[in-house]
Amino acid sequence: MTHSLRILIVEARFYEDLADELFAGAAAFLDEKGVAFDRVSVPGAFEIPAAIAFAAEAGRRDSDSKYDGYVGLGVVIRGETTHYDYVCGESARGLQDLAVRDRLAIGYGILTTENRDQAWARADRKKGNKGRAAASACLDMLHLKQHFGVVQ
């Protein structure tokens, strides 16, 4: 990349302890790579795509607000209703739509699990470290955009 990278991490705070662990993994990775980042919070995983869309739109209007890539972090744990299915599917679809339509580099870090134990196994920096994986995916997609000469 020809300039310093700037990433926006959008985290769903519904499960605050898990959100903090996912963020810590993503932040540590970006710090290791020398990549600047900002952090914003939304209530739940369903709101992550809208927050990224808002940020991308702001960046199109004002270069000082522009981010090179985005990391979506959240946790959805199955409950007793079909709400889980809608939140999982629509948050994933929303992020994929943004990535493809707007050519955004997005690291997907929304855990979809059956219970808190599964979520912790994936979020924990000493185990799954999916926060780190999502941040890494974002940088990988930024490098791929560069390879193909895709600009925003």
PDB file of N, CA and C in Angstrom, residues 23-113:
ATOM      1  N   PHE A  23     -12.080  -8.100  20.250  1.00  0.00           N
ATOM      2  CA  PHE A  23     -11.398  -6.845  19.948  1.00  0.00           C
ATOM      3  C   PHE A  23      -9.919  -6.926  20.321  1.00  0.00           C
ATOM      4  N   ALA A  24      -9.619  -7.485  21.479  1.00  0.00           N
ATOM      5  CA  ALA A  24      -8.223  -7.576  21.920  1.00  0.00           C
ATOM      6  C   ALA A  24      -7.386  -8.362  20.916  1.00  0.00           C
ATOM      7  N   GLY A  25      -7.929  -9.441  20.365  1.00  0.00           N
ATOM      8  CA  GLY A  25      -7.207 -10.219  19.359  1.00  0.00           C
ATOM      9  C   GLY A  25      -6.981  -9.435  18.084  1.00  0.00           C
ATOM     10  N   ALA A  26      -8.013  -8.723  17.633  1.00  0.00           N
ATOM     11  CA  ALA A  26      -7.889  -7.919  16.409  1.00  0.00           C
ATOM     12  C   ALA A  26      -6.912  -6.768  16.619  1.00  0.00           C
ATOM     13  N   ALA A  27      -7.033  -6.077  17.740  1.00  0.00           N
ATOM     14  CA  ALA A  27      -6.175  -4.929  18.020  1.00  0.00           C
ATOM     15  C   ALA A  27      -4.711  -5.349  18.129  1.00  0.00           C
ATOM     16  N   ALA A  28      -4.450  -6.463  18.809  1.00  0.00           N
ATOM     17  CA  ALA A  28      -3.063  -6.926  18.952  1.00  0.00           C
ATOM     18  C   ALA A  28      -2.456  -7.222  17.586  1.00  0.00           C
ATOM     19  N   PHE A  29      -3.221  -7.853  16.707  1.00  0.00           N
ATOM     20  CA  PHE A  29      -2.721  -8.163  15.365  1.00  0.00           C
ATOM     21  C   PHE A  29      -2.418  -6.887  14.586  1.00  0.00           C
ATOM     22  N   LEU A  30      -3.353  -5.941  14.591  1.00  0.00           N
ATOM     23  CA  LEU A  30      -3.147  -4.696  13.850  1.00  0.00           C
ATOM     24  C   LEU A  30      -1.981  -3.904  14.431  1.00  0.00           C
ATOM     25  N   ASP A  31      -1.849  -3.908  15.745  1.00  0.00           N
ATOM     26  CA  ASP A  31      -0.694  -3.250  16.369  1.00  0.00           C
ATOM     27  C   ASP A  31       0.612  -3.896  15.906  1.00  0.00           C
ATOM     28  N   GLU A  32       0.647  -5.226  15.870  1.00  0.00           N
ATOM     29  CA  GLU A  32       1.845  -5.949  15.398  1.00  0.00           C
ATOM     30  C   GLU A  32       2.224  -5.537  13.983  1.00  0.00           C
ATOM     31  N   LYS A  33       1.210  -5.306  13.161  1.00  0.00           N
ATOM     32  CA  LYS A  33       1.431  -4.949  11.758  1.00  0.00           C
ATOM     33  C   LYS A  33       1.632  -3.452  11.558  1.00  0.00           C
ATOM     34  N   GLY A  34       1.519  -2.668  12.614  1.00  0.00           N
ATOM     35  CA  GLY A  34       1.683  -1.222  12.504  1.00  0.00           C
ATOM     36  C   GLY A  34       0.538  -0.538  11.788  1.00  0.00           C
ATOM     37  N   VAL A  35      -0.649  -1.104  11.896  1.00  0.00           N
ATOM     38  CA  VAL A  35      -1.823  -0.575  11.203  1.00  0.00           C
ATOM     39  C   VAL A  35      -2.688   0.212  12.192  1.00  0.00           C
ATOM     40  N   ALA A  36      -3.016   1.434  11.826  1.00  0.00           N
ATOM     41  CA  ALA A  36      -3.879   2.271  12.654  1.00  0.00           C
ATOM     42  C   ALA A  36      -5.318   1.777  12.574  1.00  0.00           C
ATOM     43  N   PHE A  37      -6.028   1.915  13.678  1.00  0.00           N
ATOM     44  CA  PHE A  37      -7.429   1.497  13.664  1.00  0.00           C
ATOM     45  C   PHE A  37      -8.236   2.347  14.626  1.00  0.00           C
ATOM     46  N   ASP A  38      -9.526   2.403  14.336  1.00  0.00           N
ATOM     47  CA  ASP A  38     -10.515   3.012  15.217  1.00  0.00           C
ATOM     48  C   ASP A  38     -11.505   1.926  15.593  1.00  0.00           C
ATOM     49  N   ARG A  39     -12.189   2.168  16.692  1.00  0.00           N
ATOM     50  CA  ARG A  39     -13.145   1.194  17.222  1.00  0.00           C
ATOM     51  C   ARG A  39     -14.476   1.898  17.456  1.00  0.00           C
ATOM     52  N   VAL A  40     -15.532   1.319  16.918  1.00  0.00           N
ATOM     53  CA  VAL A  40     -16.885   1.787  17.219  1.00  0.00           C
ATOM     54  C   VAL A  40     -17.719   0.587  17.647  1.00  0.00           C
ATOM     55  N   SER A  41     -18.727   0.869  18.435  1.00  0.00           N
ATOM     56  CA  SER A  41     -19.587  -0.193  18.952  1.00  0.00           C
ATOM     57  C   SER A  41     -21.003  -0.037  18.443  1.00  0.00           C
ATOM     58  N   VAL A  42     -21.644  -1.171  18.257  1.00  0.00           N
ATOM     59  CA  VAL A  42     -23.062  -1.224  17.910  1.00  0.00           C
ATOM     60  C   VAL A  42     -23.726  -2.201  18.873  1.00  0.00           C
ATOM     61  N   PRO A  43     -25.051  -2.150  18.990  1.00  0.00           N
ATOM     62  CA  PRO A  43     -25.721  -3.010  19.964  1.00  0.00           C
ATOM     63  C   PRO A  43     -25.543  -4.513  19.716  1.00  0.00           C
ATOM     64  N   GLY A  44     -25.672  -4.932  18.465  1.00  0.00           N
ATOM     65  CA  GLY A  44     -25.595  -6.356  18.160  1.00  0.00           C
ATOM     66  C   GLY A  44     -25.065  -6.600  16.766  1.00  0.00           C
ATOM     67  N   ALA A  45     -24.904  -7.872  16.417  1.00  0.00           N
ATOM     68  CA  ALA A  45     -24.335  -8.259  15.123  1.00  0.00           C
ATOM     69  C   ALA A  45     -25.170  -7.759  13.948  1.00  0.00           C
ATOM     70  N   PHE A  46     -26.467  -7.675  14.122  1.00  0.00           N
ATOM     71  CA  PHE A  46     -27.344  -7.231  13.050  1.00  0.00           C
ATOM     72  C   PHE A  46     -27.001  -5.820  12.584  1.00  0.00           C
ATOM     73  N   GLU A  47     -26.485  -4.982  13.479  1.00  0.00           N
ATOM     74  CA  GLU A  47     -26.191  -3.589  13.166  1.00  0.00           C
ATOM     75  C   GLU A  47     -24.811  -3.362  12.549  1.00  0.00           C
ATOM     76  N   ILE A  48     -23.970  -4.366  12.526  1.00  0.00           N
ATOM     77  CA  ILE A  48     -22.609  -4.203  12.012  1.00  0.00           C
ATOM     78  C   ILE A  48     -22.588  -3.757  10.545  1.00  0.00           C
ATOM     79  N   PRO A  49     -23.338  -4.396   9.644  1.00  0.00           N
ATOM     80  CA  PRO A  49     -23.275  -3.941   8.243  1.00  0.00           C
ATOM     81  C   PRO A  49     -23.688  -2.484   8.061  1.00  0.00           C
ATOM     82  N   ALA A  50     -24.698  -2.030   8.768  1.00  0.00           N
ATOM     83  CA  ALA A  50     -25.128  -0.634   8.628  1.00  0.00           C
ATOM     84  C   ALA A  50     -24.024   0.312   9.096  1.00  0.00           C
ATOM     85  N   ALA A  51     -23.368  -0.012  10.198  1.00  0.00           N
ATOM     86  CA  ALA A  51     -22.296   0.850  10.702  1.00  0.00           C
ATOM     87  C   ALA A  51     -21.162   0.954   9.685  1.00  0.00           C
ATOM     88  N   ILE A  52     -20.817  -0.156   9.056  1.00  0.00           N
ATOM     89  CA  ILE A  52     -19.762  -0.132   8.040  1.00  0.00           C
ATOM     90  C   ILE A  52     -20.219   0.669   6.824  1.00  0.00           C
ATOM     91  N   ALA A  53     -21.466   0.516   6.439  1.00  0.00           N
ATOM     92  CA  ALA A  53     -21.996   1.298   5.316  1.00  0.00           C
ATOM     93  C   ALA A  53     -21.961   2.795   5.631  1.00  0.00           C
ATOM     94  N   PHE A  54     -22.322   3.171   6.860  1.00  0.00           N
ATOM     95  CA  PHE A  54     -22.273   4.582   7.253  1.00  0.00           C
ATOM     96  C   PHE A  54     -20.845   5.115   7.151  1.00  0.00           C
ATOM     97  N   ALA A  55     -19.895   4.333   7.672  1.00  0.00           N
ATOM     98  CA  ALA A  55     -18.483   4.759   7.659  1.00  0.00           C
ATOM     99  C   ALA A  55     -17.962   4.868   6.231  1.00  0.00           C
ATOM    100  N   ALA A  56     -18.305   3.915   5.390  1.00  0.00           N
ATOM    101  CA  ALA A  56     -17.845   3.956   4.001  1.00  0.00           C
ATOM    102  C   ALA A  56     -18.420   5.176   3.282  1.00  0.00           C
ATOM    103  N   GLU A  57     -19.669   5.478   3.540  1.00  0.00           N
ATOM    104  CA  GLU A  57     -20.297   6.657   2.928  1.00  0.00           C
ATOM    105  C   GLU A  57     -19.623   7.933   3.412  1.00  0.00           C
ATOM    106  N   ALA A  58     -19.338   8.020   4.690  1.00  0.00           N
ATOM    107  CA  ALA A  58     -18.640   9.195   5.229  1.00  0.00           C
ATOM    108  C   ALA A  58     -17.271   9.351   4.573  1.00  0.00           C
ATOM    109  N   GLY A  59     -16.591   8.246   4.332  1.00  0.00           N
ATOM    110  CA  GLY A  59     -15.282   8.272   3.688  1.00  0.00           C
ATOM    111  C   GLY A  59     -15.338   8.731   2.247  1.00  0.00           C
ATOM    112  N   ARG A  60     -16.452   8.451   1.581  1.00  0.00           N
ATOM    113  CA  ARG A  60     -16.602   8.916   0.197  1.00  0.00           C
ATOM    114  C   ARG A  60     -16.792  10.433   0.162  1.00  0.00           C
ATOM    115  N   ARG A  61     -17.383  11.006   1.193  1.00  0.00           N
ATOM    116  CA  ARG A  61     -17.632  12.449   1.247  1.00  0.00           C
ATOM    117  C   ARG A  61     -16.466  13.244   1.815  1.00  0.00           C
ATOM    118  N   ASP A  62     -15.657  12.603   2.680  1.00  0.00           N
ATOM    119  CA  ASP A  62     -14.599  13.314   3.393  1.00  0.00           C
ATOM    120  C   ASP A  62     -13.391  12.395   3.530  1.00  0.00           C
ATOM    121  N   SER A  63     -12.310  12.731   2.850  1.00  0.00           N
ATOM    122  CA  SER A  63     -11.138  11.848   2.858  1.00  0.00           C
ATOM    123  C   SER A  63     -10.546  11.661   4.250  1.00  0.00           C
ATOM    124  N   ASP A  64     -10.780  12.598   5.163  1.00  0.00           N
ATOM    125  CA  ASP A  64     -10.290  12.438   6.534  1.00  0.00           C
ATOM    126  C   ASP A  64     -11.049  11.345   7.277  1.00  0.00           C
ATOM    127  N   SER A  65     -12.212  10.979   6.773  1.00  0.00           N
ATOM    128  CA  SER A  65     -13.036   9.943   7.397  1.00  0.00           C
ATOM    129  C   SER A  65     -12.879   8.597   6.704  1.00  0.00           C
ATOM    130  N   LYS A  66     -11.994   8.500   5.740  1.00  0.00           N
ATOM    131  CA  LYS A  66     -11.868   7.290   4.919  1.00  0.00           C
ATOM    132  C   LYS A  66     -11.104   6.185   5.632  1.00  0.00           C
ATOM    133  N   TYR A  67     -11.647   4.999   5.547  1.00  0.00           N
ATOM    134  CA  TYR A  67     -10.981   3.793   6.046  1.00  0.00           C
ATOM    135  C   TYR A  67     -10.594   2.927   4.861  1.00  0.00           C
ATOM    136  N   ASP A  68      -9.479   2.232   5.005  1.00  0.00           N
ATOM    137  CA  ASP A  68      -9.038   1.312   3.961  1.00  0.00           C
ATOM    138  C   ASP A  68      -9.762  -0.025   4.043  1.00  0.00           C
ATOM    139  N   GLY A  69     -10.124  -0.416   5.247  1.00  0.00           N
ATOM    140  CA  GLY A  69     -10.790  -1.688   5.437  1.00  0.00           C
ATOM    141  C   GLY A  69     -11.569  -1.704   6.740  1.00  0.00           C
ATOM    142  N   TYR A  70     -12.299  -2.780   6.923  1.00  0.00           N
ATOM    143  CA  TYR A  70     -13.227  -2.891   8.045  1.00  0.00           C
ATOM    144  C   TYR A  70     -13.136  -4.292   8.646  1.00  0.00           C
ATOM    145  N   VAL A  71     -13.363  -4.349   9.947  1.00  0.00           N
ATOM    146  CA  VAL A  71     -13.425  -5.623  10.652  1.00  0.00           C
ATOM    147  C   VAL A  71     -14.728  -5.627  11.448  1.00  0.00           C
ATOM    148  N   GLY A  72     -15.559  -6.615  11.186  1.00  0.00           N
ATOM    149  CA  GLY A  72     -16.817  -6.771  11.926  1.00  0.00           C
ATOM    150  C   GLY A  72     -16.658  -7.862  12.962  1.00  0.00           C
ATOM    151  N   LEU A  73     -16.894  -7.520  14.229  1.00  0.00           N
ATOM    152  CA  LEU A  73     -16.742  -8.478  15.323  1.00  0.00           C
ATOM    153  C   LEU A  73     -18.039  -8.581  16.114  1.00  0.00           C
ATOM    154  N   GLY A  74     -18.457  -9.794  16.372  1.00  0.00           N
ATOM    155  CA  GLY A  74     -19.662  -9.990  17.174  1.00  0.00           C
ATOM    156  C   GLY A  74     -19.861 -11.460  17.491  1.00  0.00           C
ATOM    157  N   VAL A  75     -20.864 -11.707  18.292  1.00  0.00           N
ATOM    158  CA  VAL A  75     -21.195 -13.070  18.704  1.00  0.00           C
ATOM    159  C   VAL A  75     -22.709 -13.226  18.654  1.00  0.00           C
ATOM    160  N   VAL A  76     -23.138 -14.312  18.043  1.00  0.00           N
ATOM    161  CA  VAL A  76     -24.549 -14.673  18.054  1.00  0.00           C
ATOM    162  C   VAL A  76     -24.625 -16.097  18.613  1.00  0.00           C
ATOM    163  N   ILE A  77     -25.377 -16.257  19.694  1.00  0.00           N
ATOM    164  CA  ILE A  77     -25.517 -17.559  20.334  1.00  0.00           C
ATOM    165  C   ILE A  77     -26.961 -18.013  20.167  1.00  0.00           C
ATOM    166  N   ARG A  78     -27.111 -19.253  19.728  1.00  0.00           N
ATOM    167  CA  ARG A  78     -28.460 -19.786  19.477  1.00  0.00           C
ATOM    168  C   ARG A  78     -29.302 -19.739  20.745  1.00  0.00           C
ATOM    169  N   GLY A  79     -30.527 -19.306  20.577  1.00  0.00           N
ATOM    170  CA  GLY A  79     -31.490 -19.290  21.685  1.00  0.00           C
ATOM    171  C   GLY A  79     -32.644 -20.228  21.384  1.00  0.00           C
ATOM    172  N   GLU A  80     -33.776 -19.913  21.949  1.00  0.00           N
ATOM    173  CA  GLU A  80     -34.943 -20.786  21.792  1.00  0.00           C
ATOM    174  C   GLU A  80     -35.821 -20.414  20.608  1.00  0.00           C
ATOM    175  N   THR A  81     -35.489 -19.326  19.903  1.00  0.00           N
ATOM    176  CA  THR A  81     -36.332 -18.882  18.791  1.00  0.00           C
ATOM    177  C   THR A  81     -35.516 -18.820  17.502  1.00  0.00           C
ATOM    178  N   THR A  82     -36.183 -18.505  16.419  1.00  0.00           N
ATOM    179  CA  THR A  82     -35.519 -18.410  15.118  1.00  0.00           C
ATOM    180  C   THR A  82     -34.771 -17.084  14.946  1.00  0.00           C
ATOM    181  N   HIS A  83     -34.814 -16.222  15.933  1.00  0.00           N
ATOM    182  CA  HIS A  83     -34.095 -14.946  15.872  1.00  0.00           C
ATOM    183  C   HIS A  83     -32.628 -15.173  15.494  1.00  0.00           C
ATOM    184  N   TYR A  84     -32.017 -16.194  16.041  1.00  0.00           N
ATOM    185  CA  TYR A  84     -30.617 -16.554  15.755  1.00  0.00           C
ATOM    186  C   TYR A  84     -30.382 -16.679  14.254  1.00  0.00           C
ATOM    187  N   ASP A  85     -31.260 -17.407  13.585  1.00  0.00           N
ATOM    188  CA  ASP A  85     -31.096 -17.641  12.149  1.00  0.00           C
ATOM    189  C   ASP A  85     -31.131 -16.344  11.357  1.00  0.00           C
ATOM    190  N   TYR A  86     -32.038 -15.456  11.721  1.00  0.00           N
ATOM    191  CA  TYR A  86     -32.142 -14.179  11.014  1.00  0.00           C
ATOM    192  C   TYR A  86     -30.917 -13.308  11.247  1.00  0.00           C
ATOM    193  N   VAL A  87     -30.485 -13.216  12.491  1.00  0.00           N
ATOM    194  CA  VAL A  87     -29.329 -12.370  12.798  1.00  0.00           C
ATOM    195  C   VAL A  87     -28.079 -12.910  12.113  1.00  0.00           C
ATOM    196  N   CYS A  88     -27.864 -14.214  12.178  1.00  0.00           N
ATOM    197  CA  CYS A  88     -26.679 -14.808  11.531  1.00  0.00           C
ATOM    198  C   CYS A  88     -26.709 -14.582  10.024  1.00  0.00           C
ATOM    199  N   GLY A  89     -27.810 -14.942   9.413  1.00  0.00           N
ATOM    200  CA  GLY A  89     -27.910 -14.844   7.962  1.00  0.00           C
ATOM    201  C   GLY A  89     -27.859 -13.430   7.442  1.00  0.00           C
ATOM    202  N   GLU A  90     -28.601 -12.544   8.085  1.00  0.00           N
ATOM    203  CA  GLU A  90     -28.670 -11.174   7.582  1.00  0.00           C
ATOM    204  C   GLU A  90     -27.397 -10.390   7.852  1.00  0.00           C
ATOM    205  N   SER A  91     -26.730 -10.630   8.966  1.00  0.00           N
ATOM    206  CA  SER A  91     -25.469  -9.916   9.201  1.00  0.00           C
ATOM    207  C   SER A  91     -24.406 -10.388   8.210  1.00  0.00           C
ATOM    208  N   ALA A  92     -24.350 -11.679   7.950  1.00  0.00           N
ATOM    209  CA  ALA A  92     -23.393 -12.203   6.969  1.00  0.00           C
ATOM    210  C   ALA A  92     -23.721 -11.688   5.570  1.00  0.00           C
ATOM    211  N   ARG A  93     -24.997 -11.727   5.207  1.00  0.00           N
ATOM    212  CA  ARG A  93     -25.402 -11.243   3.883  1.00  0.00           C
ATOM    213  C   ARG A  93     -25.102  -9.756   3.734  1.00  0.00           C
ATOM    214  N   GLY A  94     -25.387  -8.989   4.778  1.00  0.00           N
ATOM    215  CA  GLY A  94     -25.134  -7.556   4.720  1.00  0.00           C
ATOM    216  C   GLY A  94     -23.661  -7.241   4.498  1.00  0.00           C
ATOM    217  N   LEU A  95     -22.783  -7.943   5.194  1.00  0.00           N
ATOM    218  CA  LEU A  95     -21.348  -7.706   5.019  1.00  0.00           C
ATOM    219  C   LEU A  95     -20.873  -8.169   3.646  1.00  0.00           C
ATOM    220  N   GLN A  96     -21.374  -9.303   3.187  1.00  0.00           N
ATOM    221  CA  GLN A  96     -20.983  -9.794   1.871  1.00  0.00           C
ATOM    222  C   GLN A  96     -21.467  -8.856   0.776  1.00  0.00           C
ATOM    223  N   ASP A  97     -22.684  -8.349   0.913  1.00  0.00           N
ATOM    224  CA  ASP A  97     -23.203  -7.389  -0.070  1.00  0.00           C
ATOM    225  C   ASP A  97     -22.319  -6.152  -0.138  1.00  0.00           C
ATOM    226  N   LEU A  98     -21.917  -5.625   1.014  1.00  0.00           N
ATOM    227  CA  LEU A  98     -21.033  -4.454   1.038  1.00  0.00           C
ATOM    228  C   LEU A  98     -19.692  -4.763   0.385  1.00  0.00           C
ATOM    229  N   ALA A  99     -19.138  -5.918   0.709  1.00  0.00           N
ATOM    230  CA  ALA A  99     -17.827  -6.290   0.164  1.00  0.00           C
ATOM    231  C   ALA A  99     -17.865  -6.379  -1.356  1.00  0.00           C
ATOM    232  N   VAL A 100     -18.890  -7.015  -1.877  1.00  0.00           N
ATOM    233  CA  VAL A 100     -18.969  -7.230  -3.324  1.00  0.00           C
ATOM    234  C   VAL A 100     -19.430  -5.962  -4.043  1.00  0.00           C
ATOM    235  N   ARG A 101     -20.516  -5.376  -3.609  1.00  0.00           N
ATOM    236  CA  ARG A 101     -21.082  -4.209  -4.295  1.00  0.00           C
ATOM    237  C   ARG A 101     -20.157  -2.994  -4.223  1.00  0.00           C
ATOM    238  N   ASP A 102     -19.621  -2.736  -3.027  1.00  0.00           N
ATOM    239  CA  ASP A 102     -18.825  -1.523  -2.829  1.00  0.00           C
ATOM    240  C   ASP A 102     -17.323  -1.780  -2.831  1.00  0.00           C
ATOM    241  N   ARG A 103     -16.935  -3.026  -3.080  1.00  0.00           N
ATOM    242  CA  ARG A 103     -15.517  -3.414  -3.135  1.00  0.00           C
ATOM    243  C   ARG A 103     -14.781  -3.047  -1.843  1.00  0.00           C
ATOM    244  N   LEU A 104     -15.419  -3.353  -0.707  1.00  0.00           N
ATOM    245  CA  LEU A 104     -14.824  -3.073   0.591  1.00  0.00           C
ATOM    246  C   LEU A 104     -14.056  -4.295   1.081  1.00  0.00           C
ATOM    247  N   ALA A 105     -12.928  -4.047   1.703  1.00  0.00           N
ATOM    248  CA  ALA A 105     -12.164  -5.119   2.343  1.00  0.00           C
ATOM    249  C   ALA A 105     -12.711  -5.279   3.753  1.00  0.00           C
ATOM    250  N   ILE A 106     -13.375  -6.407   3.996  1.00  0.00           N
ATOM    251  CA  ILE A 106     -14.028  -6.638   5.280  1.00  0.00           C
ATOM    252  C   ILE A 106     -13.547  -7.960   5.856  1.00  0.00           C
ATOM    253  N   GLY A 107     -13.094  -7.909   7.084  1.00  0.00           N
ATOM    254  CA  GLY A 107     -12.769  -9.123   7.824  1.00  0.00           C
ATOM    255  C   GLY A 107     -13.984  -9.530   8.630  1.00  0.00           C
ATOM    256  N   TYR A 108     -14.445 -10.752   8.410  1.00  0.00           N
ATOM    257  CA  TYR A 108     -15.677 -11.239   9.040  1.00  0.00           C
ATOM    258  C   TYR A 108     -15.337 -11.949  10.347  1.00  0.00           C
ATOM    259  N   GLY A 109     -15.730 -11.354  11.452  1.00  0.00           N
ATOM    260  CA  GLY A 109     -15.452 -11.932  12.758  1.00  0.00           C
ATOM    261  C   GLY A 109     -16.697 -12.051  13.609  1.00  0.00           C
ATOM    262  N   ILE A 110     -17.786 -12.484  12.999  1.00  0.00           N
ATOM    263  CA  ILE A 110     -19.025 -12.702  13.754  1.00  0.00           C
ATOM    264  C   ILE A 110     -19.128 -14.195  14.049  1.00  0.00           C
ATOM    265  N   LEU A 111     -19.019 -14.525  15.317  1.00  0.00           N
ATOM    266  CA  LEU A 111     -19.116 -15.921  15.737  1.00  0.00           C
ATOM    267  C   LEU A 111     -20.576 -16.329  15.806  1.00  0.00           C
ATOM    268  N   THR A 112     -20.892 -17.482  15.258  1.00  0.00           N
ATOM    269  CA  THR A 112     -22.245 -18.019  15.327  1.00  0.00           C
ATOM    270  C   THR A 112     -22.135 -19.380  15.997  1.00  0.00           C
ATOM    271  N   THR A 113     -22.584 -19.442  17.251  1.00  0.00           N
ATOM    272  CA  THR A 113     -22.345 -20.632  18.056  1.00  0.00           C
ATOM    273  C   THR A 113     -23.622 -21.118  18.729  1.00  0.00           C
TER     274      THR A 113
END
